[in-house]
């Protein structure tokens, strides 16, 4: 209450004293007299009009904030806001918020100095006010407003200083009021910034949730693809072992040992961790040793994998899939059988693993588009994105050569 009374008294006294001083000066200069009868009514009238304007300003400030004090009554509003963004993002956010204010006529931004200045057309809140509509008192209006925003960069949080003020000299605040328009601009900017930060946080949360969901789907797909074990191979191997127990127990024992090794490496893991070239080679050899017992001299194997490449991380079951394809589609249907090659070569930051055979080659119904090969492509995409490649071509003079290339940065211990 005291603040409001002091504000009204200040404006009233300012106008009354100013008018009185001007009149006294004019009378002295023009009429060479010290007093004209009734002249004192002019300062009183000016003070009365100023009192009405000050009261209207107080009421509007109360409507905007419900808190009337020296700060809210001021024509010039200063805000210090902490924004949890980097300097560039904070600057862009402030610029967008200012441009959305009603009445903005011009925005000047300097990204290097992190400063913004805007001119805002001042719209009188009360169009029916006879003072604002009168040409006689129109010059008493405070003119347009302006906003100056400065972003101070920090490590994780930026500090933004905003000044909302009339586009005129500060000394005029003794006589003119803005009817709370700059307070309204400052409050509107604060709300806009809070809303934009909240929207940004919602988008980040939604993006994080989507990333988690996509990761869970990716893990599920990888586990599903990884869990594929050829049932016919398992049944045929057990049937062969059963027969060998009667005719060749030693070979049956070797076959079952290789089957145990194969299954140990083929069961799904609790974690979606990649295997190594060495572990995958051990699994493939166990499988090929089983097939060697079943196919006899029709199957030959040549392995060229340097020891230093065996610790390189490699996708689980992919080598096995290519080996099984080479047996199933290349060598088993071929009368004389053939040879399977397993090769590994390092090139710059990549390692290429090739499974080749000299079997029947691409068949009309397959041509490298089987389910197993589609799974290999999909798993590589899910696990490595664009950092891995899979190529399958015809081998010379017959057969197929399939190559998987992955980054060598995926090394154990790194």
mmCIF file of C-alpha atoms in Angstrom:
data_model
loop_
_atom_site.group_PDB
_atom_site.id
_atom_site.type_symbol
_atom_site.label_atom_id
_atom_site.label_comp_id
_atom_site.label_asym_id
_atom_site.label_seq_id
_atom_site.Cartn_x
_atom_site.Cartn_y
_atom_site.Cartn_z
ATOM 1 C CA UNK A 1 0.000 0.000 0.000
ATOM 2 C CA UNK A 2 2.755 2.434 0.947
ATOM 3 C CA UNK A 3 4.591 1.582 -2.262
ATOM 4 C CA UNK A 4 1.494 2.404 -4.328
ATOM 5 C CA UNK A 5 0.908 5.694 -2.472
ATOM 6 C CA UNK A 6 4.546 6.701 -2.903
ATOM 7 C CA UNK A 7 4.375 5.849 -6.624
ATOM 8 C CA UNK A 8 1.221 7.976 -7.124
ATOM 9 C CA UNK A 9 2.690 10.842 -5.087
ATOM 10 C CA UNK A 10 5.913 10.750 -7.076
ATOM 11 C CA UNK A 11 4.163 10.924 -10.462
ATOM 12 C CA UNK A 12 1.725 13.572 -9.242
ATOM 13 C CA UNK A 13 4.435 15.716 -7.704
ATOM 14 C CA UNK A 14 6.633 15.315 -10.775
ATOM 15 C CA UNK A 15 3.964 16.581 -13.145
ATOM 16 C CA UNK A 16 2.751 19.324 -10.793
ATOM 17 C CA UNK A 17 6.235 20.631 -10.139
ATOM 18 C CA UNK A 18 7.219 20.445 -13.829
ATOM 19 C CA UNK A 19 4.148 22.355 -14.985
ATOM 20 C CA UNK A 20 4.537 24.913 -12.195
ATOM 21 C CA UNK A 21 8.209 25.461 -13.055
ATOM 22 C CA UNK A 22 7.469 25.850 -16.773
ATOM 23 C CA UNK A 23 4.642 28.331 -16.120
ATOM 24 C CA UNK A 24 6.721 30.416 -13.750
ATOM 25 C CA UNK A 25 9.524 30.559 -16.279
ATOM 26 C CA UNK A 26 7.185 31.567 -19.097
ATOM 27 C CA UNK A 27 5.535 34.272 -17.020
ATOM 28 C CA UNK A 28 8.908 35.698 -16.103
ATOM 29 C CA UNK A 29 10.219 35.632 -19.630
ATOM 30 C CA UNK A 30 7.121 36.634 -21.581
ATOM 31 C CA UNK A 31 5.002 38.732 -19.253
ATOM 32 C CA UNK A 32 7.593 39.993 -16.741
ATOM 33 C CA UNK A 33 5.213 39.115 -13.885
ATOM 34 C CA UNK A 34 5.482 36.659 -11.002
ATOM 35 C CA UNK A 35 1.831 35.673 -10.842
ATOM 36 C CA UNK A 36 -1.279 35.411 -12.985
ATOM 37 C CA UNK A 37 -4.591 34.851 -11.294
ATOM 38 C CA UNK A 38 -5.839 31.255 -11.647
ATOM 39 C CA UNK A 39 -2.567 29.990 -13.094
ATOM 40 C CA UNK A 40 -2.114 27.612 -10.151
ATOM 41 C CA UNK A 41 -4.999 25.534 -11.457
ATOM 42 C CA UNK A 42 -2.826 24.260 -14.315
ATOM 43 C CA UNK A 43 -0.250 22.475 -12.111
ATOM 44 C CA UNK A 44 -3.093 21.051 -10.035
ATOM 45 C CA UNK A 45 -4.876 19.788 -13.141
ATOM 46 C CA UNK A 46 -1.677 18.270 -14.523
ATOM 47 C CA UNK A 47 -1.083 16.540 -11.204
ATOM 48 C CA UNK A 48 -4.659 15.221 -11.240
ATOM 49 C CA UNK A 49 -4.256 13.710 -14.720
ATOM 50 C CA UNK A 50 -0.900 12.219 -13.675
ATOM 51 C CA UNK A 51 -2.565 10.729 -10.583
ATOM 52 C CA UNK A 52 -5.226 9.086 -12.746
ATOM 53 C CA UNK A 53 -2.560 7.596 -15.035
ATOM 54 C CA UNK A 54 -0.509 6.341 -12.069
ATOM 55 C CA UNK A 55 -3.561 4.717 -10.482
ATOM 56 C CA UNK A 56 -4.415 2.991 -13.785
ATOM 57 C CA UNK A 57 -0.826 1.722 -14.010
ATOM 58 C CA UNK A 58 -0.988 0.268 -10.478
ATOM 59 C CA UNK A 59 -4.285 -1.491 -11.159
ATOM 60 C CA UNK A 60 -2.937 -3.079 -14.340
ATOM 61 C CA UNK A 61 0.232 -4.255 -12.600
ATOM 62 C CA UNK A 62 -1.935 -5.838 -9.914
ATOM 63 C CA UNK A 63 -3.947 -7.640 -12.608
ATOM 64 C CA UNK A 64 -0.774 -8.997 -14.215
ATOM 65 C CA UNK A 65 1.154 -10.203 -11.154
ATOM 66 C CA UNK A 66 -1.075 -9.731 -8.081
ATOM 67 C CA UNK A 67 2.079 -8.367 -6.454
ATOM 68 C CA UNK A 68 2.567 -4.602 -6.375
ATOM 69 C CA UNK A 69 6.047 -3.484 -5.333
ATOM 70 C CA UNK A 70 8.777 -1.164 -6.549
ATOM 71 C CA UNK A 71 10.060 -3.785 -8.991
ATOM 72 C CA UNK A 72 6.750 -4.637 -10.642
ATOM 73 C CA UNK A 73 5.683 -0.977 -10.793
ATOM 74 C CA UNK A 74 8.825 -0.021 -12.682
ATOM 75 C CA UNK A 75 8.601 0.691 -16.400
ATOM 76 C CA UNK A 76 11.881 -1.181 -16.862
ATOM 77 C CA UNK A 77 11.945 -4.889 -16.111
ATOM 78 C CA UNK A 78 15.065 -7.011 -15.710
ATOM 79 C CA UNK A 79 15.063 -10.816 -15.618
ATOM 80 C CA UNK A 80 17.906 -13.253 -14.966
ATOM 81 C CA UNK A 81 17.064 -16.771 -16.175
ATOM 82 C CA UNK A 82 19.141 -19.948 -15.995
ATOM 83 C CA UNK A 83 18.696 -22.216 -19.030
ATOM 84 C CA UNK A 84 20.060 -25.813 -18.936
ATOM 85 C CA UNK A 85 21.317 -25.682 -22.533
ATOM 86 C CA UNK A 86 24.526 -24.822 -24.336
ATOM 87 C CA UNK A 87 25.026 -21.238 -25.513
ATOM 88 C CA UNK A 88 23.945 -21.800 -29.128
ATOM 89 C CA UNK A 89 20.785 -23.695 -28.165
ATOM 90 C CA UNK A 90 19.920 -21.107 -25.507
ATOM 91 C CA UNK A 91 20.440 -18.262 -27.991
ATOM 92 C CA UNK A 92 18.182 -19.944 -30.559
ATOM 93 C CA UNK A 93 15.528 -20.575 -27.910
ATOM 94 C CA UNK A 94 15.530 -16.926 -26.746
ATOM 95 C CA UNK A 95 15.392 -15.651 -30.328
ATOM 96 C CA UNK A 96 12.415 -17.880 -31.149
ATOM 97 C CA UNK A 97 10.603 -16.833 -27.955
ATOM 98 C CA UNK A 98 11.092 -13.107 -28.658
ATOM 99 C CA UNK A 99 9.930 -13.423 -32.262
ATOM 100 C CA UNK A 100 6.654 -14.961 -31.069
ATOM 101 C CA UNK A 101 5.782 -11.989 -28.830
ATOM 102 C CA UNK A 102 2.805 -9.936 -30.051
ATOM 103 C CA UNK A 103 3.698 -6.632 -31.641
ATOM 104 C CA UNK A 104 7.308 -7.475 -32.517
ATOM 105 C CA UNK A 105 8.393 -5.242 -35.394
ATOM 106 C CA UNK A 106 12.120 -5.878 -35.708
ATOM 107 C CA UNK A 107 14.592 -8.340 -34.179
ATOM 108 C CA UNK A 108 18.335 -7.808 -34.493
ATOM 109 C CA UNK A 109 20.477 -10.770 -33.450
ATOM 110 C CA UNK A 110 24.246 -11.154 -33.135
ATOM 111 C CA UNK A 111 25.062 -14.841 -32.690
ATOM 112 C CA UNK A 112 28.791 -14.238 -32.101
ATOM 113 C CA UNK A 113 28.211 -11.855 -29.202
ATOM 114 C CA UNK A 114 25.083 -13.751 -28.069
ATOM 115 C CA UNK A 115 22.952 -10.606 -28.029
ATOM 116 C CA UNK A 116 19.448 -9.860 -29.271
ATOM 117 C CA UNK A 117 17.588 -6.590 -29.534
ATOM 118 C CA UNK A 118 13.932 -6.292 -30.481
ATOM 119 C CA UNK A 119 11.563 -3.382 -31.052
ATOM 120 C CA UNK A 120 7.956 -3.973 -29.971
ATOM 121 C CA UNK A 121 4.972 -1.854 -30.876
ATOM 122 C CA UNK A 122 3.296 -0.705 -27.701
ATOM 123 C CA UNK A 123 -0.455 -1.334 -27.794
ATOM 124 C CA UNK A 124 -2.408 0.679 -25.243
ATOM 125 C CA UNK A 125 -4.377 -1.780 -23.077
ATOM 126 C CA UNK A 126 -7.360 0.568 -22.714
ATOM 127 C CA UNK A 127 -8.573 1.919 -26.037
ATOM 128 C CA UNK A 128 -11.463 3.723 -24.409
ATOM 129 C CA UNK A 129 -9.144 5.826 -22.244
ATOM 130 C CA UNK A 130 -9.883 9.436 -23.212
ATOM 131 C CA UNK A 131 -6.308 10.444 -22.366
ATOM 132 C CA UNK A 132 -4.830 8.005 -24.884
ATOM 133 C CA UNK A 133 -7.336 8.919 -27.584
ATOM 134 C CA UNK A 134 -6.920 12.668 -27.144
ATOM 135 C CA UNK A 135 -4.415 14.295 -29.486
ATOM 136 C CA UNK A 136 -3.776 16.870 -26.783
ATOM 137 C CA UNK A 137 -2.392 14.229 -24.437
ATOM 138 C CA UNK A 138 -1.161 11.770 -27.033
ATOM 139 C CA UNK A 139 2.414 12.984 -26.651
ATOM 140 C CA UNK A 140 2.297 11.890 -23.015
ATOM 141 C CA UNK A 141 2.223 8.229 -24.087
ATOM 142 C CA UNK A 142 5.452 6.334 -23.435
ATOM 143 C CA UNK A 143 5.984 5.241 -27.053
ATOM 144 C CA UNK A 144 7.133 1.790 -28.136
ATOM 145 C CA UNK A 145 9.001 -0.809 -26.092
ATOM 146 C CA UNK A 146 12.219 -2.720 -26.630
ATOM 147 C CA UNK A 147 13.890 -5.891 -25.382
ATOM 148 C CA UNK A 148 17.597 -6.540 -24.931
ATOM 149 C CA UNK A 149 18.672 -10.147 -24.242
ATOM 150 C CA UNK A 150 22.227 -11.304 -23.526
ATOM 151 C CA UNK A 151 23.291 -14.953 -23.163
ATOM 152 C CA UNK A 152 26.222 -15.703 -20.841
ATOM 153 C CA UNK A 153 27.612 -19.165 -21.701
ATOM 154 C CA UNK A 154 28.442 -21.698 -19.006
ATOM 155 C CA UNK A 155 29.566 -25.316 -18.753
ATOM 156 C CA UNK A 156 26.156 -26.958 -18.627
ATOM 157 C CA UNK A 157 23.864 -24.006 -17.878
ATOM 158 C CA UNK A 158 23.599 -20.631 -19.604
ATOM 159 C CA UNK A 159 22.540 -17.442 -17.881
ATOM 160 C CA UNK A 160 20.245 -15.124 -19.842
ATOM 161 C CA UNK A 161 19.761 -11.474 -18.917
ATOM 162 C CA UNK A 162 16.656 -9.836 -20.369
ATOM 163 C CA UNK A 163 15.749 -6.160 -20.139
ATOM 164 C CA UNK A 164 12.253 -5.032 -21.156
ATOM 165 C CA UNK A 165 11.900 -1.254 -21.208
ATOM 166 C CA UNK A 166 10.306 1.712 -22.995
ATOM 167 C CA UNK A 167 12.084 2.998 -26.072
ATOM 168 C CA UNK A 168 12.916 6.346 -24.447
ATOM 169 C CA UNK A 169 15.257 7.935 -21.920
ATOM 170 C CA UNK A 170 15.174 6.700 -18.327
ATOM 171 C CA UNK A 171 14.503 10.162 -16.808
ATOM 172 C CA UNK A 172 11.042 10.169 -18.404
ATOM 173 C CA UNK A 173 9.991 7.461 -15.943
ATOM 174 C CA UNK A 174 9.377 10.290 -13.448
ATOM 175 C CA UNK A 175 6.495 11.447 -15.612
ATOM 176 C CA UNK A 176 5.348 8.610 -17.894
ATOM 177 C CA UNK A 177 4.017 5.114 -17.178
ATOM 178 C CA UNK A 178 3.729 2.149 -19.559
ATOM 179 C CA UNK A 179 0.589 0.627 -18.005
ATOM 180 C CA UNK A 180 2.490 -2.587 -17.252
ATOM 181 C CA UNK A 181 3.282 -3.410 -20.879
ATOM 182 C CA UNK A 182 6.981 -4.136 -20.202
ATOM 183 C CA UNK A 183 6.076 -6.181 -17.148
ATOM 184 C CA UNK A 184 3.702 -8.099 -19.402
ATOM 185 C CA UNK A 185 6.468 -8.654 -21.972
ATOM 186 C CA UNK A 186 8.890 -9.886 -19.290
ATOM 187 C CA UNK A 187 6.305 -12.296 -17.857
ATOM 188 C CA UNK A 188 5.383 -13.533 -21.345
ATOM 189 C CA UNK A 189 9.028 -14.183 -22.180
ATOM 190 C CA UNK A 190 9.514 -16.110 -18.949
ATOM 191 C CA UNK A 191 6.505 -18.303 -19.724
ATOM 192 C CA UNK A 192 7.622 -18.841 -23.319
ATOM 193 C CA UNK A 193 11.116 -19.879 -22.243
ATOM 194 C CA UNK A 194 9.761 -22.249 -19.582
ATOM 195 C CA UNK A 195 7.371 -23.810 -22.088
ATOM 196 C CA UNK A 196 10.063 -24.273 -24.714
ATOM 197 C CA UNK A 197 12.453 -25.843 -22.205
ATOM 198 C CA UNK A 198 9.662 -28.167 -21.036
ATOM 199 C CA UNK A 199 8.910 -29.125 -24.650
ATOM 200 C CA UNK A 200 12.609 -29.762 -25.239
ATOM 201 C CA UNK A 201 12.760 -32.003 -22.167
ATOM 202 C CA UNK A 202 9.656 -33.893 -23.308
ATOM 203 C CA UNK A 203 11.202 -34.459 -26.724
ATOM 204 C CA UNK A 204 14.450 -35.658 -25.136
ATOM 205 C CA UNK A 205 12.520 -37.984 -22.844
ATOM 206 C CA UNK A 206 10.443 -39.310 -25.740
ATOM 207 C CA UNK A 207 13.595 -39.756 -27.827
ATOM 208 C CA UNK A 208 15.331 -41.576 -24.972
ATOM 209 C CA UNK A 209 12.293 -43.806 -24.487
ATOM 210 C CA UNK A 210 12.197 -44.523 -28.212
ATOM 211 C CA UNK A 211 15.913 -45.348 -28.146
ATOM 212 C CA UNK A 212 15.390 -47.752 -25.240
ATOM 213 C CA UNK A 213 12.467 -49.362 -27.041
ATOM 214 C CA UNK A 214 14.439 -49.693 -30.267
ATOM 215 C CA UNK A 215 17.362 -51.172 -28.344
ATOM 216 C CA UNK A 216 15.072 -53.715 -26.679
ATOM 217 C CA UNK A 217 13.601 -54.631 -30.066
ATOM 218 C CA UNK A 218 17.087 -54.915 -31.524
ATOM 219 C CA UNK A 219 18.218 -57.200 -28.689
ATOM 220 C CA UNK A 220 15.082 -59.293 -29.129
ATOM 221 C CA UNK A 221 15.704 -59.622 -32.870
ATOM 222 C CA UNK A 222 19.355 -60.513 -32.303
ATOM 223 C CA UNK A 223 18.449 -63.121 -29.693
ATOM 224 C CA UNK A 224 15.797 -64.571 -31.995
ATOM 225 C CA UNK A 225 18.213 -64.792 -34.907
ATOM 226 C CA UNK A 226 20.981 -66.118 -32.665
ATOM 227 C CA UNK A 227 18.764 -68.847 -31.259
ATOM 228 C CA UNK A 228 18.239 -70.491 -34.627
ATOM 229 C CA UNK A 229 19.788 -73.982 -34.604
ATOM 230 C CA UNK A 230 19.178 -76.170 -37.641
ATOM 231 C CA UNK A 231 16.848 -78.892 -36.276
ATOM 232 C CA UNK A 232 17.469 -81.288 -39.147
ATOM 233 C CA UNK A 233 21.203 -81.165 -38.524
ATOM 234 C CA UNK A 234 20.635 -81.991 -34.851
ATOM 235 C CA UNK A 235 18.302 -84.905 -35.633
ATOM 236 C CA UNK A 236 20.553 -86.283 -38.373
ATOM 237 C CA UNK A 237 23.645 -86.063 -36.155
ATOM 238 C CA UNK A 238 21.947 -87.913 -33.293
ATOM 239 C CA UNK A 239 20.681 -90.540 -35.713
ATOM 240 C CA UNK A 240 24.188 -90.971 -37.170
ATOM 241 C CA UNK A 241 25.691 -91.251 -33.673
ATOM 242 C CA UNK A 242 23.109 -93.885 -32.792
ATOM 243 C CA UNK A 243 24.095 -95.955 -35.814
ATOM 244 C CA UNK A 244 27.823 -95.501 -35.137
ATOM 245 C CA UNK A 245 27.481 -96.760 -31.570
ATOM 246 C CA UNK A 246 26.811 -100.189 -33.075
ATOM 247 C CA UNK A 247 29.379 -100.218 -35.881
ATOM 248 C CA UNK A 248 32.069 -97.719 -34.827
ATOM 249 C CA UNK A 249 31.798 -96.671 -31.148
ATOM 250 C CA UNK A 250 34.977 -94.585 -31.325
ATOM 251 C CA UNK A 251 33.627 -92.470 -34.182
ATOM 252 C CA UNK A 252 30.296 -92.153 -32.356
ATOM 253 C CA UNK A 253 32.137 -90.864 -29.300
ATOM 254 C CA UNK A 254 34.014 -88.290 -31.401
ATOM 255 C CA UNK A 255 30.783 -87.211 -33.102
ATOM 256 C CA UNK A 256 28.973 -86.709 -29.784
ATOM 257 C CA UNK A 257 31.946 -84.760 -28.411
ATOM 258 C CA UNK A 258 31.846 -82.438 -31.407
ATOM 259 C CA UNK A 259 28.064 -82.107 -31.035
ATOM 260 C CA UNK A 260 28.489 -81.078 -27.386
ATOM 261 C CA UNK A 261 31.054 -78.451 -28.428
ATOM 262 C CA UNK A 262 28.739 -77.186 -31.147
ATOM 263 C CA UNK A 263 25.720 -76.949 -28.851
ATOM 264 C CA UNK A 264 27.721 -75.271 -26.104
ATOM 265 C CA UNK A 265 28.514 -72.438 -28.473
ATOM 266 C CA UNK A 266 25.037 -72.393 -30.041
ATOM 267 C CA UNK A 267 22.851 -71.879 -26.978
ATOM 268 C CA UNK A 268 21.563 -68.285 -26.585
ATOM 269 C CA UNK A 269 23.570 -66.141 -24.187
ATOM 270 C CA UNK A 270 22.066 -64.153 -21.324
ATOM 271 C CA UNK A 271 23.762 -61.006 -22.605
ATOM 272 C CA UNK A 272 23.898 -59.713 -26.155
ATOM 273 C CA UNK A 273 27.683 -59.831 -26.296
ATOM 274 C CA UNK A 274 29.566 -60.586 -29.520
ATOM 275 C CA UNK A 275 31.751 -63.638 -29.815
ATOM 276 C CA UNK A 276 35.288 -63.792 -31.243
ATOM 277 C CA UNK A 277 36.665 -65.143 -34.484
ATOM 278 C CA UNK A 278 38.434 -67.853 -32.486
ATOM 279 C CA UNK A 279 35.265 -68.969 -30.672
ATOM 280 C CA UNK A 280 33.232 -68.944 -33.865
ATOM 281 C CA UNK A 281 35.954 -70.916 -35.641
ATOM 282 C CA UNK A 282 35.882 -73.524 -32.855
ATOM 283 C CA UNK A 283 32.124 -73.892 -33.271
ATOM 284 C CA UNK A 284 32.430 -74.176 -37.069
ATOM 285 C CA UNK A 285 35.182 -76.795 -36.780
ATOM 286 C CA UNK A 286 33.026 -78.837 -34.363
ATOM 287 C CA UNK A 287 30.201 -78.743 -36.883
ATOM 288 C CA UNK A 288 32.494 -79.623 -39.792
ATOM 289 C CA UNK A 289 34.085 -82.493 -37.857
ATOM 290 C CA UNK A 290 30.601 -83.931 -37.377
ATOM 291 C CA UNK A 291 29.874 -83.514 -41.069
ATOM 292 C CA UNK A 292 33.268 -85.041 -41.887
ATOM 293 C CA UNK A 293 32.258 -88.233 -40.089
ATOM 294 C CA UNK A 294 28.957 -88.258 -41.955
ATOM 295 C CA UNK A 295 30.347 -87.331 -45.410
ATOM 296 C CA UNK A 296 33.725 -89.020 -45.143
ATOM 297 C CA UNK A 297 36.163 -88.232 -47.942
ATOM 298 C CA UNK A 298 33.569 -86.099 -49.700
ATOM 299 C CA UNK A 299 34.365 -83.212 -47.351
ATOM 300 C CA UNK A 300 37.700 -81.420 -47.103
ATOM 301 C CA UNK A 301 38.520 -78.400 -44.940
ATOM 302 C CA UNK A 302 41.158 -75.691 -45.271
ATOM 303 C CA UNK A 303 41.507 -72.983 -42.582
ATOM 304 C CA UNK A 304 43.673 -69.862 -42.895
ATOM 305 C CA UNK A 305 43.000 -67.741 -39.832
ATOM 306 C CA UNK A 306 46.035 -65.988 -38.255
ATOM 307 C CA UNK A 307 46.280 -66.348 -34.479
ATOM 308 C CA UNK A 308 46.405 -62.576 -33.968
ATOM 309 C CA UNK A 309 42.949 -62.253 -35.519
ATOM 310 C CA UNK A 310 41.285 -64.865 -33.305
ATOM 311 C CA UNK A 311 40.640 -62.395 -30.412
ATOM 312 C CA UNK A 312 38.823 -60.002 -32.751
ATOM 313 C CA UNK A 313 35.180 -59.681 -31.761
ATOM 314 C CA UNK A 314 32.839 -61.205 -34.304
ATOM 315 C CA UNK A 315 29.035 -61.580 -34.511
ATOM 316 C CA UNK A 316 27.753 -64.800 -32.996
ATOM 317 C CA UNK A 317 26.566 -67.636 -35.288
ATOM 318 C CA UNK A 318 27.282 -65.790 -38.542
ATOM 319 C CA UNK A 319 30.307 -67.880 -39.511
ATOM 320 C CA UNK A 320 28.290 -70.959 -38.583
ATOM 321 C CA UNK A 321 25.398 -69.896 -40.816
ATOM 322 C CA UNK A 322 27.696 -69.477 -43.816
ATOM 323 C CA UNK A 323 29.396 -72.825 -43.169
ATOM 324 C CA UNK A 324 26.040 -74.591 -42.888
ATOM 325 C CA UNK A 325 24.895 -72.962 -46.148
ATOM 326 C CA UNK A 326 28.050 -74.149 -47.882
ATOM 327 C CA UNK A 327 27.422 -77.739 -46.724
ATOM 328 C CA UNK A 328 23.670 -77.813 -47.254
ATOM 329 C CA UNK A 329 23.438 -76.020 -50.598
ATOM 330 C CA UNK A 330 26.926 -76.503 -52.017
ATOM 331 C CA UNK A 331 28.682 -79.752 -51.080
ATOM 332 C CA UNK A 332 26.066 -82.232 -49.818
ATOM 333 C CA UNK A 333 24.036 -82.162 -53.080
ATOM 334 C CA UNK A 334 27.251 -82.539 -55.117
ATOM 335 C CA UNK A 335 28.113 -86.139 -55.908
ATOM 336 C CA UNK A 336 31.840 -85.866 -55.291
ATOM 337 C CA UNK A 337 31.582 -83.400 -52.405
ATOM 338 C CA UNK A 338 34.274 -80.754 -52.212
ATOM 339 C CA UNK A 339 36.255 -78.344 -50.048
ATOM 340 C CA UNK A 340 35.336 -75.569 -47.636
ATOM 341 C CA UNK A 341 37.744 -72.704 -47.004
ATOM 342 C CA UNK A 342 37.623 -70.479 -43.911
ATOM 343 C CA UNK A 343 39.818 -67.401 -44.388
ATOM 344 C CA UNK A 344 40.405 -64.288 -42.288
ATOM 345 C CA UNK A 345 42.314 -61.216 -43.452
ATOM 346 C CA UNK A 346 42.938 -57.819 -41.854
ATOM 347 C CA UNK A 347 42.734 -54.701 -43.993
ATOM 348 C CA UNK A 348 43.333 -51.266 -42.466
ATOM 349 C CA UNK A 349 40.721 -50.955 -39.691
ATOM 350 C CA UNK A 350 38.615 -53.922 -40.793
ATOM 351 C CA UNK A 351 38.799 -57.696 -40.719
ATOM 352 C CA UNK A 352 37.204 -59.798 -43.451
ATOM 353 C CA UNK A 353 36.125 -63.409 -42.839
ATOM 354 C CA UNK A 354 35.393 -65.457 -45.958
ATOM 355 C CA UNK A 355 33.626 -68.830 -46.180
ATOM 356 C CA UNK A 356 34.102 -70.357 -49.640
ATOM 357 C CA UNK A 357 33.287 -73.694 -51.223
ATOM 358 C CA UNK A 358 33.622 -75.380 -54.604
ATOM 359 C CA UNK A 359 30.174 -76.939 -54.554
ATOM 360 C CA UNK A 360 27.196 -76.500 -56.862
ATOM 361 C CA UNK A 361 27.210 -72.724 -56.658
ATOM 362 C CA UNK A 362 24.111 -70.561 -56.826
ATOM 363 C CA UNK A 363 20.962 -72.523 -57.522
ATOM 364 C CA UNK A 364 18.065 -71.098 -59.467
ATOM 365 C CA UNK A 365 15.824 -71.135 -56.420
ATOM 366 C CA UNK A 366 18.358 -69.710 -53.982
ATOM 367 C CA UNK A 367 20.917 -67.343 -55.501
ATOM 368 C CA UNK A 368 22.033 -66.031 -52.105
ATOM 369 C CA UNK A 369 18.605 -64.906 -50.886
ATOM 370 C CA UNK A 370 17.830 -67.635 -48.334
ATOM 371 C CA UNK A 371 16.522 -67.065 -44.816
ATOM 372 C CA UNK A 372 19.941 -67.658 -43.251
ATOM 373 C CA UNK A 373 21.623 -65.064 -45.460
ATOM 374 C CA UNK A 374 18.831 -62.535 -44.851
ATOM 375 C CA UNK A 375 19.370 -63.078 -41.132
ATOM 376 C CA UNK A 376 23.084 -62.399 -41.548
ATOM 377 C CA UNK A 377 22.385 -59.092 -43.317
ATOM 378 C CA UNK A 378 19.789 -58.054 -40.754
ATOM 379 C CA UNK A 379 21.965 -58.916 -37.772
ATOM 380 C CA UNK A 380 24.909 -57.011 -39.235
ATOM 381 C CA UNK A 381 22.681 -53.966 -39.763
ATOM 382 C CA UNK A 382 21.335 -54.112 -36.220
ATOM 383 C CA UNK A 383 24.732 -54.651 -34.611
ATOM 384 C CA UNK A 384 27.011 -52.423 -36.718
ATOM 385 C CA UNK A 385 24.859 -50.139 -38.836
ATOM 386 C CA UNK A 386 26.887 -48.991 -41.853
ATOM 387 C CA UNK A 387 30.203 -50.085 -40.331
ATOM 388 C CA UNK A 388 29.929 -53.710 -41.506
ATOM 389 C CA UNK A 389 29.432 -55.345 -44.919
ATOM 390 C CA UNK A 390 28.299 -58.696 -46.286
ATOM 391 C CA UNK A 391 29.023 -59.843 -49.834
ATOM 392 C CA UNK A 392 28.330 -63.163 -51.517
ATOM 393 C CA UNK A 393 29.678 -63.967 -54.988
ATOM 394 C CA UNK A 394 30.272 -66.941 -57.228
ATOM 395 C CA UNK A 395 33.534 -68.792 -56.588
ATOM 396 C CA UNK A 396 35.876 -69.914 -59.370
ATOM 397 C CA UNK A 397 35.660 -72.395 -60.982
ATOM 398 C CA UNK A 398 32.568 -73.426 -58.996
ATOM 399 C CA UNK A 399 30.862 -72.777 -55.696
ATOM 400 C CA UNK A 400 30.189 -69.677 -53.631
ATOM 401 C CA UNK A 401 32.315 -67.258 -51.579
ATOM 402 C CA UNK A 402 30.650 -65.238 -48.792
ATOM 403 C CA UNK A 403 32.553 -62.496 -46.937
ATOM 404 C CA UNK A 404 31.661 -60.630 -43.729
ATOM 405 C CA UNK A 405 33.662 -57.473 -42.980
ATOM 406 C CA UNK A 406 33.536 -55.892 -39.493
ATOM 407 C CA UNK A 407 35.634 -53.199 -37.770
ATOM 408 C CA UNK A 408 38.754 -54.388 -35.977
ATOM 409 C CA UNK A 409 38.171 -51.792 -33.277
ATOM 410 C CA UNK A 410 35.984 -54.372 -31.568
ATOM 411 C CA UNK A 411 38.882 -56.130 -29.884
ATOM 412 C CA UNK A 412 38.807 -57.899 -26.525
ATOM 413 C CA UNK A 413 40.558 -55.832 -23.923
ATOM 414 C CA UNK A 414 40.104 -52.518 -25.746
#
